[in-house]
PDB file of C-alpha atoms in Angstrom:
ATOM      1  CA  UNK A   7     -27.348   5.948  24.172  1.00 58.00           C
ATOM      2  CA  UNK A   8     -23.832   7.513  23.802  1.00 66.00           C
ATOM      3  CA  UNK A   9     -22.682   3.737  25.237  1.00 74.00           C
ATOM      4  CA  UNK A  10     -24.505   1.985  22.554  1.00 85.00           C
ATOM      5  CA  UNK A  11     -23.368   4.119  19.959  1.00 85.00           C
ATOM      6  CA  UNK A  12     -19.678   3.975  20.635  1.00 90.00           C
ATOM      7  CA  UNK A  13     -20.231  -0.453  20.948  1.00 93.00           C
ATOM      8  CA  UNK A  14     -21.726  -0.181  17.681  1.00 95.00           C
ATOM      9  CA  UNK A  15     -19.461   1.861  15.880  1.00 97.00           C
ATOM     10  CA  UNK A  16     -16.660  -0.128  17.709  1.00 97.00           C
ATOM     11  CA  UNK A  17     -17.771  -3.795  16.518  1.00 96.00           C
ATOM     12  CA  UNK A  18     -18.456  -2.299  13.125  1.00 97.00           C
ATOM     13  CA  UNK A  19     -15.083  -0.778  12.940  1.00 97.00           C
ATOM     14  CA  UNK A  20     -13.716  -3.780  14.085  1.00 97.00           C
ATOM     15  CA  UNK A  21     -16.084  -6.179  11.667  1.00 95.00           C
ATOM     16  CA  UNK A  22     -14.321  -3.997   8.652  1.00 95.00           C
ATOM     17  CA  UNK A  23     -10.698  -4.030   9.619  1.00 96.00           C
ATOM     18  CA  UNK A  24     -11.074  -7.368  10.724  1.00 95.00           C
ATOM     19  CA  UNK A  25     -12.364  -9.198   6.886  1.00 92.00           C
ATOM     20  CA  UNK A  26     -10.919  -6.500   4.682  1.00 91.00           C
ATOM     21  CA  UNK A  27      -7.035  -5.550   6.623  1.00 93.00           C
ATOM     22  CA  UNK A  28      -6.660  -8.323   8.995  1.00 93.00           C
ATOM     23  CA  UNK A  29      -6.228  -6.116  11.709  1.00 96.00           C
ATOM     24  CA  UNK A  30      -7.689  -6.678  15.417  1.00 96.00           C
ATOM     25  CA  UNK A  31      -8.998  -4.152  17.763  1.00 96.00           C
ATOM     26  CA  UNK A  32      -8.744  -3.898  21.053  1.00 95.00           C
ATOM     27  CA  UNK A  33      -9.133  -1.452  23.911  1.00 94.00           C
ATOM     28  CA  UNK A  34      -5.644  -0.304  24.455  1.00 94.00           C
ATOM     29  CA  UNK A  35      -3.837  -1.386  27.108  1.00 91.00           C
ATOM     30  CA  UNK A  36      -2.498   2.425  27.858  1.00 90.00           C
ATOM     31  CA  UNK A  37      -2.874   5.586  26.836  1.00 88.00           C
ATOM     32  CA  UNK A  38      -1.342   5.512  23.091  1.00 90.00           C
ATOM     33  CA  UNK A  39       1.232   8.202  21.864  1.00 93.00           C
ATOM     34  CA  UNK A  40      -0.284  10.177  19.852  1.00 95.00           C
ATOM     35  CA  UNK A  41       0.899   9.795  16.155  1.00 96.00           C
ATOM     36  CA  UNK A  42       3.228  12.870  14.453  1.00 94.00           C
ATOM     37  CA  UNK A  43       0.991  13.002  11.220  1.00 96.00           C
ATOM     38  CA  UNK A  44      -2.293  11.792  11.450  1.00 97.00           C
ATOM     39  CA  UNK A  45      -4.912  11.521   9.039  1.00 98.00           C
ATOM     40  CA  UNK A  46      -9.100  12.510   9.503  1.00 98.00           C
ATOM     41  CA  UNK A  47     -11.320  10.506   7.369  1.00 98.00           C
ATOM     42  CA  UNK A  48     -14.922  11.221   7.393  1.00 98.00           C
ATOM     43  CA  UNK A  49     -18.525  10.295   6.254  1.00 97.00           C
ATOM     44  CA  UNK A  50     -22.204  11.616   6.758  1.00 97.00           C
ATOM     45  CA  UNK A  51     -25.451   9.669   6.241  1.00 97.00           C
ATOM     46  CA  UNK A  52     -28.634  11.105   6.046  1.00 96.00           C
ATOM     47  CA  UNK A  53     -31.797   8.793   6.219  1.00 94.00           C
ATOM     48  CA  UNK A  54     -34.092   7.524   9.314  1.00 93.00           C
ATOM     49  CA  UNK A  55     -30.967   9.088  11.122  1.00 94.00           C
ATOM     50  CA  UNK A  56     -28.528  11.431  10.518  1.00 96.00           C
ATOM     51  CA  UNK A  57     -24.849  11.715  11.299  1.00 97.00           C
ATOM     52  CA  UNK A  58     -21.505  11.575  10.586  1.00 97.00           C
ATOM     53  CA  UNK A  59     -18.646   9.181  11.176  1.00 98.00           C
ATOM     54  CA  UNK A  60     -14.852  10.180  11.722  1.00 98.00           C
ATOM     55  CA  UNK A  61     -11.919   7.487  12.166  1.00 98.00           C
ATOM     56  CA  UNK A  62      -7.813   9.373  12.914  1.00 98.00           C
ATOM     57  CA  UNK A  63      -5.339   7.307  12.866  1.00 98.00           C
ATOM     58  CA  UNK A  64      -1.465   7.601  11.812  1.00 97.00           C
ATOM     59  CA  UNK A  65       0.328   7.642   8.644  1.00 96.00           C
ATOM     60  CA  UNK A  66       2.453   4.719   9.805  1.00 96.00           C
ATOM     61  CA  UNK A  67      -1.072   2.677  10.727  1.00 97.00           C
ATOM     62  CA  UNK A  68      -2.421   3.974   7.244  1.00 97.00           C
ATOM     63  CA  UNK A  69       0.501   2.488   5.174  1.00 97.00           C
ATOM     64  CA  UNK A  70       0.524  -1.151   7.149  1.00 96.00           C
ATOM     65  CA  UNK A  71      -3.090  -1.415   6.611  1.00 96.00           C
ATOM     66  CA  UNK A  72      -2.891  -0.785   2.685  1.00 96.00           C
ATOM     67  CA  UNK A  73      -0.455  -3.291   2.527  1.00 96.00           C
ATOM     68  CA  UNK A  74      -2.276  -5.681   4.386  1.00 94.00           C
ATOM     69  CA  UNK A  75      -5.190  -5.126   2.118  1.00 92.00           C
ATOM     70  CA  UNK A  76      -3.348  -5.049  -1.207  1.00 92.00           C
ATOM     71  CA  UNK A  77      -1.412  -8.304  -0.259  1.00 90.00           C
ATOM     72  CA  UNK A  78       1.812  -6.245  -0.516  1.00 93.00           C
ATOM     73  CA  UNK A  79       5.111  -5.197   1.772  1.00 94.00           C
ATOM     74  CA  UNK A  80       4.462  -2.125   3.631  1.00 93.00           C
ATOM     75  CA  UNK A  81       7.592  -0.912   2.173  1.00 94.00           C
ATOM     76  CA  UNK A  82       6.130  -1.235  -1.556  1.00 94.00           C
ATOM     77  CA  UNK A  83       5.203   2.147  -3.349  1.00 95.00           C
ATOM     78  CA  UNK A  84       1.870   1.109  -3.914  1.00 93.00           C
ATOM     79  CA  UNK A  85       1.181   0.519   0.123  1.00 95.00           C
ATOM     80  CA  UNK A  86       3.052   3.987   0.526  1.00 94.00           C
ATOM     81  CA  UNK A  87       0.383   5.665  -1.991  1.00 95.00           C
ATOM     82  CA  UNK A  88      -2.976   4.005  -1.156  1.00 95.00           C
ATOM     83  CA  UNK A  89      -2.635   4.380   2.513  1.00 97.00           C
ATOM     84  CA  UNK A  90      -5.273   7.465   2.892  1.00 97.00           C
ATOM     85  CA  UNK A  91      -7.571   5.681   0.164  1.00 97.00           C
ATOM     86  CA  UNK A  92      -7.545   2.420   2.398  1.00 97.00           C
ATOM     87  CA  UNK A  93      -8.455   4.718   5.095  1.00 98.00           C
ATOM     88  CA  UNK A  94     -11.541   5.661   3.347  1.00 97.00           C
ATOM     89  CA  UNK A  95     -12.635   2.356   1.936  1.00 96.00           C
ATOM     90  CA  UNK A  96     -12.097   1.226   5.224  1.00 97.00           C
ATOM     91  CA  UNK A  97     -14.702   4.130   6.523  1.00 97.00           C
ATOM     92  CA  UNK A  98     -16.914   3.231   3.942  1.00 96.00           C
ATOM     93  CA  UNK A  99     -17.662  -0.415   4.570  1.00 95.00           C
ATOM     94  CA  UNK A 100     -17.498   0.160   8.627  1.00 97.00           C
ATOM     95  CA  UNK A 101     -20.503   3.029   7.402  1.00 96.00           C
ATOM     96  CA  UNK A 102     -21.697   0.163   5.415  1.00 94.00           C
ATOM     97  CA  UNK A 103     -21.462  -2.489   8.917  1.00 95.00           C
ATOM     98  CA  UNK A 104     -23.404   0.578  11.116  1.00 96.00           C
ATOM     99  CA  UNK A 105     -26.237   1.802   9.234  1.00 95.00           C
ATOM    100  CA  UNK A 106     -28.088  -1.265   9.225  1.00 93.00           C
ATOM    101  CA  UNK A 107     -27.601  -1.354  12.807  1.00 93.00           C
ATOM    102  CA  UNK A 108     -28.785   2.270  13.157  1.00 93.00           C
ATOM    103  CA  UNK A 109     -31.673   1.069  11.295  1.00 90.00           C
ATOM    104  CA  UNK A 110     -35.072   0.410  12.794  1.00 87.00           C
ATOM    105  CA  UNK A 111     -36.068  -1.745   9.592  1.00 89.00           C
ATOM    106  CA  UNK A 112     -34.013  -3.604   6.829  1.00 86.00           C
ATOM    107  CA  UNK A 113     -36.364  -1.476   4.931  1.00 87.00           C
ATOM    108  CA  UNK A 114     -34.640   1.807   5.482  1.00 90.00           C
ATOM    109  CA  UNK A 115     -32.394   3.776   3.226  1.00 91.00           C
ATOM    110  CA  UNK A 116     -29.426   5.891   4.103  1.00 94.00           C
ATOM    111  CA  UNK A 117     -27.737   8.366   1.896  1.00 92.00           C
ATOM    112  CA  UNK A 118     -24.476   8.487   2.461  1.00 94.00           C
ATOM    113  CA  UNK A 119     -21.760  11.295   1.033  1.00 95.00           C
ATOM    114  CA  UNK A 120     -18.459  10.497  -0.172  1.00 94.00           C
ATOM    115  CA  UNK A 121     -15.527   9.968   2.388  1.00 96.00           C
ATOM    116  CA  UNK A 122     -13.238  13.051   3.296  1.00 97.00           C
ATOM    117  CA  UNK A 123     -10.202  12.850   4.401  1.00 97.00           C
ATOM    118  CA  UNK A 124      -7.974  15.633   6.165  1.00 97.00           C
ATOM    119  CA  UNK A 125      -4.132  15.335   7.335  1.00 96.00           C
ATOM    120  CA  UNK A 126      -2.638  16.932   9.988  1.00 95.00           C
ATOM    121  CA  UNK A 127       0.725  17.374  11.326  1.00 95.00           C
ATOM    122  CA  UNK A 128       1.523  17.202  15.288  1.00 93.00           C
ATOM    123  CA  UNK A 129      -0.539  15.868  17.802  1.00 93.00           C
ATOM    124  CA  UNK A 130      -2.336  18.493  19.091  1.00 95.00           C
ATOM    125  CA  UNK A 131      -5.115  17.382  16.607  1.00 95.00           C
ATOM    126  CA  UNK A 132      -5.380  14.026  17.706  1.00 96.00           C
ATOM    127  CA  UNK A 133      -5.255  14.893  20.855  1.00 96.00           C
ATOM    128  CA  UNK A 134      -7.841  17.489  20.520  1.00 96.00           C
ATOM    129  CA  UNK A 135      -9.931  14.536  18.204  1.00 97.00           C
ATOM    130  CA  UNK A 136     -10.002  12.138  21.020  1.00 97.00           C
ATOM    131  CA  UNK A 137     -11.201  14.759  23.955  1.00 96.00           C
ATOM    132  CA  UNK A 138     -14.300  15.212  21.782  1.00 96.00           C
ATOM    133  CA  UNK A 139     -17.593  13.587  23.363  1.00 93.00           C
ATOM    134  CA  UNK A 140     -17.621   9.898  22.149  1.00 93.00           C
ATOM    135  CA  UNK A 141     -14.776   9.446  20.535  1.00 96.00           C
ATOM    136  CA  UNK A 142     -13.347   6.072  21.131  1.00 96.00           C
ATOM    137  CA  UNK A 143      -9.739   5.171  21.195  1.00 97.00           C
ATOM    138  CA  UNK A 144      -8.478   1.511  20.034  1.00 97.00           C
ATOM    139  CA  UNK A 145      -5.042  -0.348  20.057  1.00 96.00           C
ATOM    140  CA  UNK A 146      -5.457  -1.744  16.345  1.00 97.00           C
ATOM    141  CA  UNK A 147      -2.347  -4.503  16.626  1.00 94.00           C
ATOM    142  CA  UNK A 148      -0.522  -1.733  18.333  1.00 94.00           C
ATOM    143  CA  UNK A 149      -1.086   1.655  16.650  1.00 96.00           C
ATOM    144  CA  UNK A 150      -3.870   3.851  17.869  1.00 97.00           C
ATOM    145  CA  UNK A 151      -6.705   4.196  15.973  1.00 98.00           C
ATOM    146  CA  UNK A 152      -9.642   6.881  16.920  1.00 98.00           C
ATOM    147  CA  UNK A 153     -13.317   6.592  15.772  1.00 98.00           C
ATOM    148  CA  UNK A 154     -16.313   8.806  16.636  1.00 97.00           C
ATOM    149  CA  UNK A 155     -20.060   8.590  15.798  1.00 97.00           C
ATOM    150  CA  UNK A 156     -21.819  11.693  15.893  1.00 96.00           C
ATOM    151  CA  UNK A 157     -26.209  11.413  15.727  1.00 94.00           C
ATOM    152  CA  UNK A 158     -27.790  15.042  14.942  1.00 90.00           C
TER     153      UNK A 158
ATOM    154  CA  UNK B  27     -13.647 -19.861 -21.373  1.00 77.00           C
ATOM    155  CA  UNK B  28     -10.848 -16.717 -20.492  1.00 86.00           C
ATOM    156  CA  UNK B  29     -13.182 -13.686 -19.302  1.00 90.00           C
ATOM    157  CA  UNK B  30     -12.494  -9.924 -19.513  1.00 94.00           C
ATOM    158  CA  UNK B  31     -14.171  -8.353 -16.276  1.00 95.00           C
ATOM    159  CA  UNK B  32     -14.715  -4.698 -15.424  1.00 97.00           C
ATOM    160  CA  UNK B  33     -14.140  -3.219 -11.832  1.00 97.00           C
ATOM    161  CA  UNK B  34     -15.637  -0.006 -11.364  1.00 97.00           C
ATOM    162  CA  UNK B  35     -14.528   2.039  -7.989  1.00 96.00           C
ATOM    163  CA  UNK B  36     -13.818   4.763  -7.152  1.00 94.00           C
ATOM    164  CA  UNK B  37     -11.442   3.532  -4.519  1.00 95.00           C
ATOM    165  CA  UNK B  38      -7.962   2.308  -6.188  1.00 94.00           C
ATOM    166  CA  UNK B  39      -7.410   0.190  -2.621  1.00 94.00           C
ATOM    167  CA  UNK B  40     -10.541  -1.348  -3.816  1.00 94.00           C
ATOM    168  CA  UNK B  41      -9.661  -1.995  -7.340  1.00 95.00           C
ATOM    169  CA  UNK B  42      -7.045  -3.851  -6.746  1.00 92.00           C
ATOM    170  CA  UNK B  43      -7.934  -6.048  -3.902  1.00 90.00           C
ATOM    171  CA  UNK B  44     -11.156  -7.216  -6.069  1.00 92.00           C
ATOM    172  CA  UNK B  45      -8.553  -7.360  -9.029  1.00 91.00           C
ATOM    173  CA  UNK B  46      -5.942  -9.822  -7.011  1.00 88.00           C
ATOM    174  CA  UNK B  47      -8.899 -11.625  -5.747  1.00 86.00           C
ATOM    175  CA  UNK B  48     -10.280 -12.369  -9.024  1.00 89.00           C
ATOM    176  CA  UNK B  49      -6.569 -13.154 -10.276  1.00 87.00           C
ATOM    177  CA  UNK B  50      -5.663 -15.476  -7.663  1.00 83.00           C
ATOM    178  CA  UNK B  51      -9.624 -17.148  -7.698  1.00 80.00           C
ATOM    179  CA  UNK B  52      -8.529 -20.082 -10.238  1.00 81.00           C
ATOM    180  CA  UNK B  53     -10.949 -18.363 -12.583  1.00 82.00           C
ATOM    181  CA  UNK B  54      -9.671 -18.519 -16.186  1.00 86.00           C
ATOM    182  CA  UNK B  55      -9.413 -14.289 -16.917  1.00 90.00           C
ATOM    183  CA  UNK B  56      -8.642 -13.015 -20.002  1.00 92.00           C
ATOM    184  CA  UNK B  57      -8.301  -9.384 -18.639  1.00 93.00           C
ATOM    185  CA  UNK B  58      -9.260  -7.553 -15.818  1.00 95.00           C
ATOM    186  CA  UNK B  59     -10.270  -3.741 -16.778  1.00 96.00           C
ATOM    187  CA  UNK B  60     -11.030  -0.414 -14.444  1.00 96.00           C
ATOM    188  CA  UNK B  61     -12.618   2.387 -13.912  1.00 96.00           C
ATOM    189  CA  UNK B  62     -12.950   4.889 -11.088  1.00 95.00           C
ATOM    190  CA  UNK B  63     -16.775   5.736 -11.702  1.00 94.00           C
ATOM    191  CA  UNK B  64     -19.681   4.957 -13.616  1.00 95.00           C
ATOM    192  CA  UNK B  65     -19.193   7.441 -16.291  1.00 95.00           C
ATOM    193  CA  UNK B  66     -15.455   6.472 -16.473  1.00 96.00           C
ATOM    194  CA  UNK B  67     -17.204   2.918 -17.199  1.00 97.00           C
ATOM    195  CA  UNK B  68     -19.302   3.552 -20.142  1.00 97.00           C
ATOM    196  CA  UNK B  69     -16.486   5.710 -21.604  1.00 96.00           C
ATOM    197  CA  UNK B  70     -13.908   2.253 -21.488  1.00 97.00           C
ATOM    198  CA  UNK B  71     -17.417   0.021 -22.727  1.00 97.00           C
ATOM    199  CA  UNK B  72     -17.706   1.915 -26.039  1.00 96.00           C
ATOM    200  CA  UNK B  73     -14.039   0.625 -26.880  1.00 95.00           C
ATOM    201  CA  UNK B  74     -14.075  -2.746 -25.110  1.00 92.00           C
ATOM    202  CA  UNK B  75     -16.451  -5.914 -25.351  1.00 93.00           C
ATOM    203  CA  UNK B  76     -16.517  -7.481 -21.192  1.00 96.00           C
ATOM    204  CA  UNK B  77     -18.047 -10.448 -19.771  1.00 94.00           C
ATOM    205  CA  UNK B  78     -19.019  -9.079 -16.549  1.00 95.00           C
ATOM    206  CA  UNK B  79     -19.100  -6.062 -14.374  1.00 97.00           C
ATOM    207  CA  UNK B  80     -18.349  -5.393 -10.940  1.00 96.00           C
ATOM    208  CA  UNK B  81     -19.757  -2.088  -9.885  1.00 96.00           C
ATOM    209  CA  UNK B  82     -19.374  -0.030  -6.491  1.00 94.00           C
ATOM    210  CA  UNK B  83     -22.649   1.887  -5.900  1.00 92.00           C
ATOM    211  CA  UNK B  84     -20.764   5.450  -4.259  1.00 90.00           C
ATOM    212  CA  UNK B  85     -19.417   6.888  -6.544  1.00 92.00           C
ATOM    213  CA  UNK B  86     -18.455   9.864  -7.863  1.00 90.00           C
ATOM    214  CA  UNK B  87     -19.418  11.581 -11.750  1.00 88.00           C
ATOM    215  CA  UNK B  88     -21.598   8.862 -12.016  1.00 88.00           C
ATOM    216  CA  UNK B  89     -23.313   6.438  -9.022  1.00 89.00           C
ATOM    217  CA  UNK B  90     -23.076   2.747  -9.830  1.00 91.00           C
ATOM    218  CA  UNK B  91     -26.993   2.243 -10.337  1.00 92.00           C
ATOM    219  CA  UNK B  92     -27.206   5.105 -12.706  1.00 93.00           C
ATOM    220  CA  UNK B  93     -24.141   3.366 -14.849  1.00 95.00           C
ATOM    221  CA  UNK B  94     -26.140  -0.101 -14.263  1.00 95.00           C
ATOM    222  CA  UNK B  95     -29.399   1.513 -15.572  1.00 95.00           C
ATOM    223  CA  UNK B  96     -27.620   2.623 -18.725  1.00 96.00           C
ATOM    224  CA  UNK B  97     -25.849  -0.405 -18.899  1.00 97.00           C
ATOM    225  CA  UNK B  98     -28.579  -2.347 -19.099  1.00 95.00           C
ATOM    226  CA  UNK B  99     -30.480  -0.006 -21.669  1.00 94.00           C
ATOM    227  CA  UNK B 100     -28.131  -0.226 -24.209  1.00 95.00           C
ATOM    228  CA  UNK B 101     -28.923  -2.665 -26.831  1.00 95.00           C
ATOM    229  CA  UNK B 102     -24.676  -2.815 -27.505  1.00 95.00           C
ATOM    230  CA  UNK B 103     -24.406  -3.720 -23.115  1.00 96.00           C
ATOM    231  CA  UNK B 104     -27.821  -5.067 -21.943  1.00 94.00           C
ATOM    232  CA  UNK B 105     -26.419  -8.509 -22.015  1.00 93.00           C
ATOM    233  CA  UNK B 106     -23.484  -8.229 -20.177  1.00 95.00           C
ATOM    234  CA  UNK B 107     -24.170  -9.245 -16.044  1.00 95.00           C
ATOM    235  CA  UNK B 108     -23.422  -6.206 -13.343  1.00 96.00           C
ATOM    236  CA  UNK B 109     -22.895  -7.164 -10.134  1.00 95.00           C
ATOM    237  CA  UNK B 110     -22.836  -4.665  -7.464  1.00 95.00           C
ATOM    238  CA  UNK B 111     -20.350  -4.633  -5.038  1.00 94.00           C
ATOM    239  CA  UNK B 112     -21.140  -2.676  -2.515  1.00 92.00           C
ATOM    240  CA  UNK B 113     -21.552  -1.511   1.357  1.00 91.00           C
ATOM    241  CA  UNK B 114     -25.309  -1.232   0.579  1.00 87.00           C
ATOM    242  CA  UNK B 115     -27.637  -3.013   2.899  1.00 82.00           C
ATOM    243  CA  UNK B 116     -31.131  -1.544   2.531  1.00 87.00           C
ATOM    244  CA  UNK B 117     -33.058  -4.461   1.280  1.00 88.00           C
ATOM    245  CA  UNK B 118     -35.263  -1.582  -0.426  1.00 90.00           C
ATOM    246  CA  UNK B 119     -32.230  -0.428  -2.499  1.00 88.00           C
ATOM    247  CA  UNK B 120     -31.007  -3.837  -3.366  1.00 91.00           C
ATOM    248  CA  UNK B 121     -34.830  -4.563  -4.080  1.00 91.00           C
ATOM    249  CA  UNK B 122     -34.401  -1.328  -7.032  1.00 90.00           C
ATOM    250  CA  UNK B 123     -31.226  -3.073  -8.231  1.00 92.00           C
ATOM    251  CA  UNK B 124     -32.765  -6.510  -9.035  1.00 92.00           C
ATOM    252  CA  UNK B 125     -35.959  -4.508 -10.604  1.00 93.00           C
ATOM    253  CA  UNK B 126     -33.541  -2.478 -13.198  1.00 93.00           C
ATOM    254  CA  UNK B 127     -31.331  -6.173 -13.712  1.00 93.00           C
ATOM    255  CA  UNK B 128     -28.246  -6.312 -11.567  1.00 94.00           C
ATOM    256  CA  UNK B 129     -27.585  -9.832 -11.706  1.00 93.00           C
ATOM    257  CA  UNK B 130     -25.837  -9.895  -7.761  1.00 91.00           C
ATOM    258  CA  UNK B 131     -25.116  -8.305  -4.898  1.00 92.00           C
ATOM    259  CA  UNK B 132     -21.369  -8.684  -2.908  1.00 92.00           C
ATOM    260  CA  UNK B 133     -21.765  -6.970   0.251  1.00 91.00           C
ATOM    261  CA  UNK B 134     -18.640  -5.464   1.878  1.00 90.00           C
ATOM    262  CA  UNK B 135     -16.827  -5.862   3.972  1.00 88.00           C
ATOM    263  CA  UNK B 136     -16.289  -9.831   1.546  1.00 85.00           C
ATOM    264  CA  UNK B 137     -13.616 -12.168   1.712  1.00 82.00           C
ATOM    265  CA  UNK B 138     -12.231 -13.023  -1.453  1.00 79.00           C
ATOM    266  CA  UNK B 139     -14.056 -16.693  -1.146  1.00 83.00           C
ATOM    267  CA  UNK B 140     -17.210 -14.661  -1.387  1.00 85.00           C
ATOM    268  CA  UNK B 141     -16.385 -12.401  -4.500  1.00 86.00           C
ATOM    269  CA  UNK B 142     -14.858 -15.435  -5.785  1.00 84.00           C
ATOM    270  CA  UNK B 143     -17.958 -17.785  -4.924  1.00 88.00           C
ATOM    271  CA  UNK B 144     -20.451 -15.027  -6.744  1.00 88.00           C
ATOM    272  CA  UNK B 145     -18.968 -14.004  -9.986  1.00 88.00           C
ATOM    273  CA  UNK B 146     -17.909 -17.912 -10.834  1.00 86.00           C
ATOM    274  CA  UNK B 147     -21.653 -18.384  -9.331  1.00 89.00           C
ATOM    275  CA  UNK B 148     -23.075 -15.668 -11.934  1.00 89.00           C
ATOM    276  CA  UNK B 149     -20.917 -16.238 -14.739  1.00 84.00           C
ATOM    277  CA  UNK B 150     -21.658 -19.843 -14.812  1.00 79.00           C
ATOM    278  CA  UNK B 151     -25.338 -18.914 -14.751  1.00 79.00           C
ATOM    279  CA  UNK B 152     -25.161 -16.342 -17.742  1.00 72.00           C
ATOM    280  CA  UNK B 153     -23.226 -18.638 -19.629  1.00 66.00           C
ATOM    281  CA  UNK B 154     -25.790 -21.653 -19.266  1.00 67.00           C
ATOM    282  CA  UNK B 155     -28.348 -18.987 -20.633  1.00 68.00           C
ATOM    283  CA  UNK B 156     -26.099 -17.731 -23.637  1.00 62.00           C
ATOM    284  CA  UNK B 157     -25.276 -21.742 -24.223  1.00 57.00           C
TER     285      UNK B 157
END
């Protein structure tokens, strides 16, 4: 079950930063350094199951995929300021990618809350992020990238 | 025919990748307008006349299918087309968005083809009907 769950939320991730970012995901070749200031977004959904959904990545990783989605230079202002809130749009539609999956009919409603985020500086947190029981870690085109899926 | 669409999201990444999508789609826009919820929406509609909405359903202040439901009950608004746009796959809930009168459905993740393709797909319909 834990296997299935990680695939899922792995090709949803994936499905997400793949059509809105242009960014691929891979398994990472190595262990990834962990990044100096990292950022925790996060999402529950209630519904014919329950949950919550937490991606961690870097500020660095945050900032490239804004301007990837905004069409802009990384080094532009606006790719500076709407790297968390890509980071949670990007949360949103993988939520949007899983549930269905999670689903047992295309019937079924989830509830889902608003994405969180949290930022952290250091990498004790990521490090203590990616030890936690099914938490996945990805080479997305060559930053790391953490995701978890949590069923209650 | 320039049109004057409405983005409501509460995501400013969001806004303006729909907004560059709709700028660079070859559409004819007369001006593209925002909000960052529902209630943010209604607030800009009682000052400005739009052509079409495109409306996130999670949302803060005010979901997207509460703003679509008042929307579409005001006599000065019923007529203008709200298309969700939205990581909403429940065929139920998008079954209680055609019932109240959304007009579409763009599911994200879209490329901008697809949000393209739909609002010059919708707009074209509601302005046979209004011909």
């Amino acid at each position: 079950m834990q296997n299935t769950c990680e695939s899922l939320l792995t090709e949803s991730l994936s499905e997400a930063l793949e059509t809105m970012a242009f960014i691929m995901v891979m398994p990472p070749a190595e262990e990834p350094a962990a990044p100096q200031e990292a950022v925790q977004v996060t999402m529950q959904f209630t519904g014919p199951k329950s949950g919550t959904v937490e991606l961690m990545a870097g500020k660095d990783f945050l900032i490239a995929m804004a301007a990837n989605v905004l069409g802009v230079d990384p080094g532009e202002e606006e790719a500076q300021a709407k790297g968390v809130d890509a980071f949670r749009e990007i949360l949103n539609t993988t939520c949007g990618v899983l549930l269905p999956k999670l689903a047992s009919s295309p019937a079924d409603v989830f509830n889902v809350t608003l994405p969180e985020d949290e930022s952290f500086v250091g990498p004790e947190h990521w490090h203590k992020f990616v030890s936690q029981e099914g938490a996945v870690v990805l080479d997305a085109d060559g930053s790391p990238l953490a995701c978890r899926l949590v069923i209650r | 025919m320039a049109y004057k669409i409405l983005v409501v999201d509460d995501s400013a990444t969001m806004r303006a990748l729909i907004k560059r999508t709709l700028t660079m789609s070859g559409l004819e826009i007369e001006r593209l307008c925002e909000a960052g919820s529902g209630k943010q929406a209604l607030d800009l509609l009682t000052k400005e006349s739009v052509d079409l909405i495109l409306a996130d359903i999670n949302m803060p202040e005010m979901n997207g299918i509460e703003m679509a439901e008042q929307v579409l009950a005001n006599p000065a608004t019923c007529r203008i087309p709200v298309v969700v746009v939205s990581t909403e796959a429940s065929q139920t809930r998008i079954q209680e968005l055609k019932t109240i009168g959304v007009k579409g459905f763009i599911h994200k993740p879209f490329t901008p083809e697809q949000i393209r393709d739909a609002v010059v797909e919708i707009l074209g319909a509601c302005h046979a009907e209004h011909v």
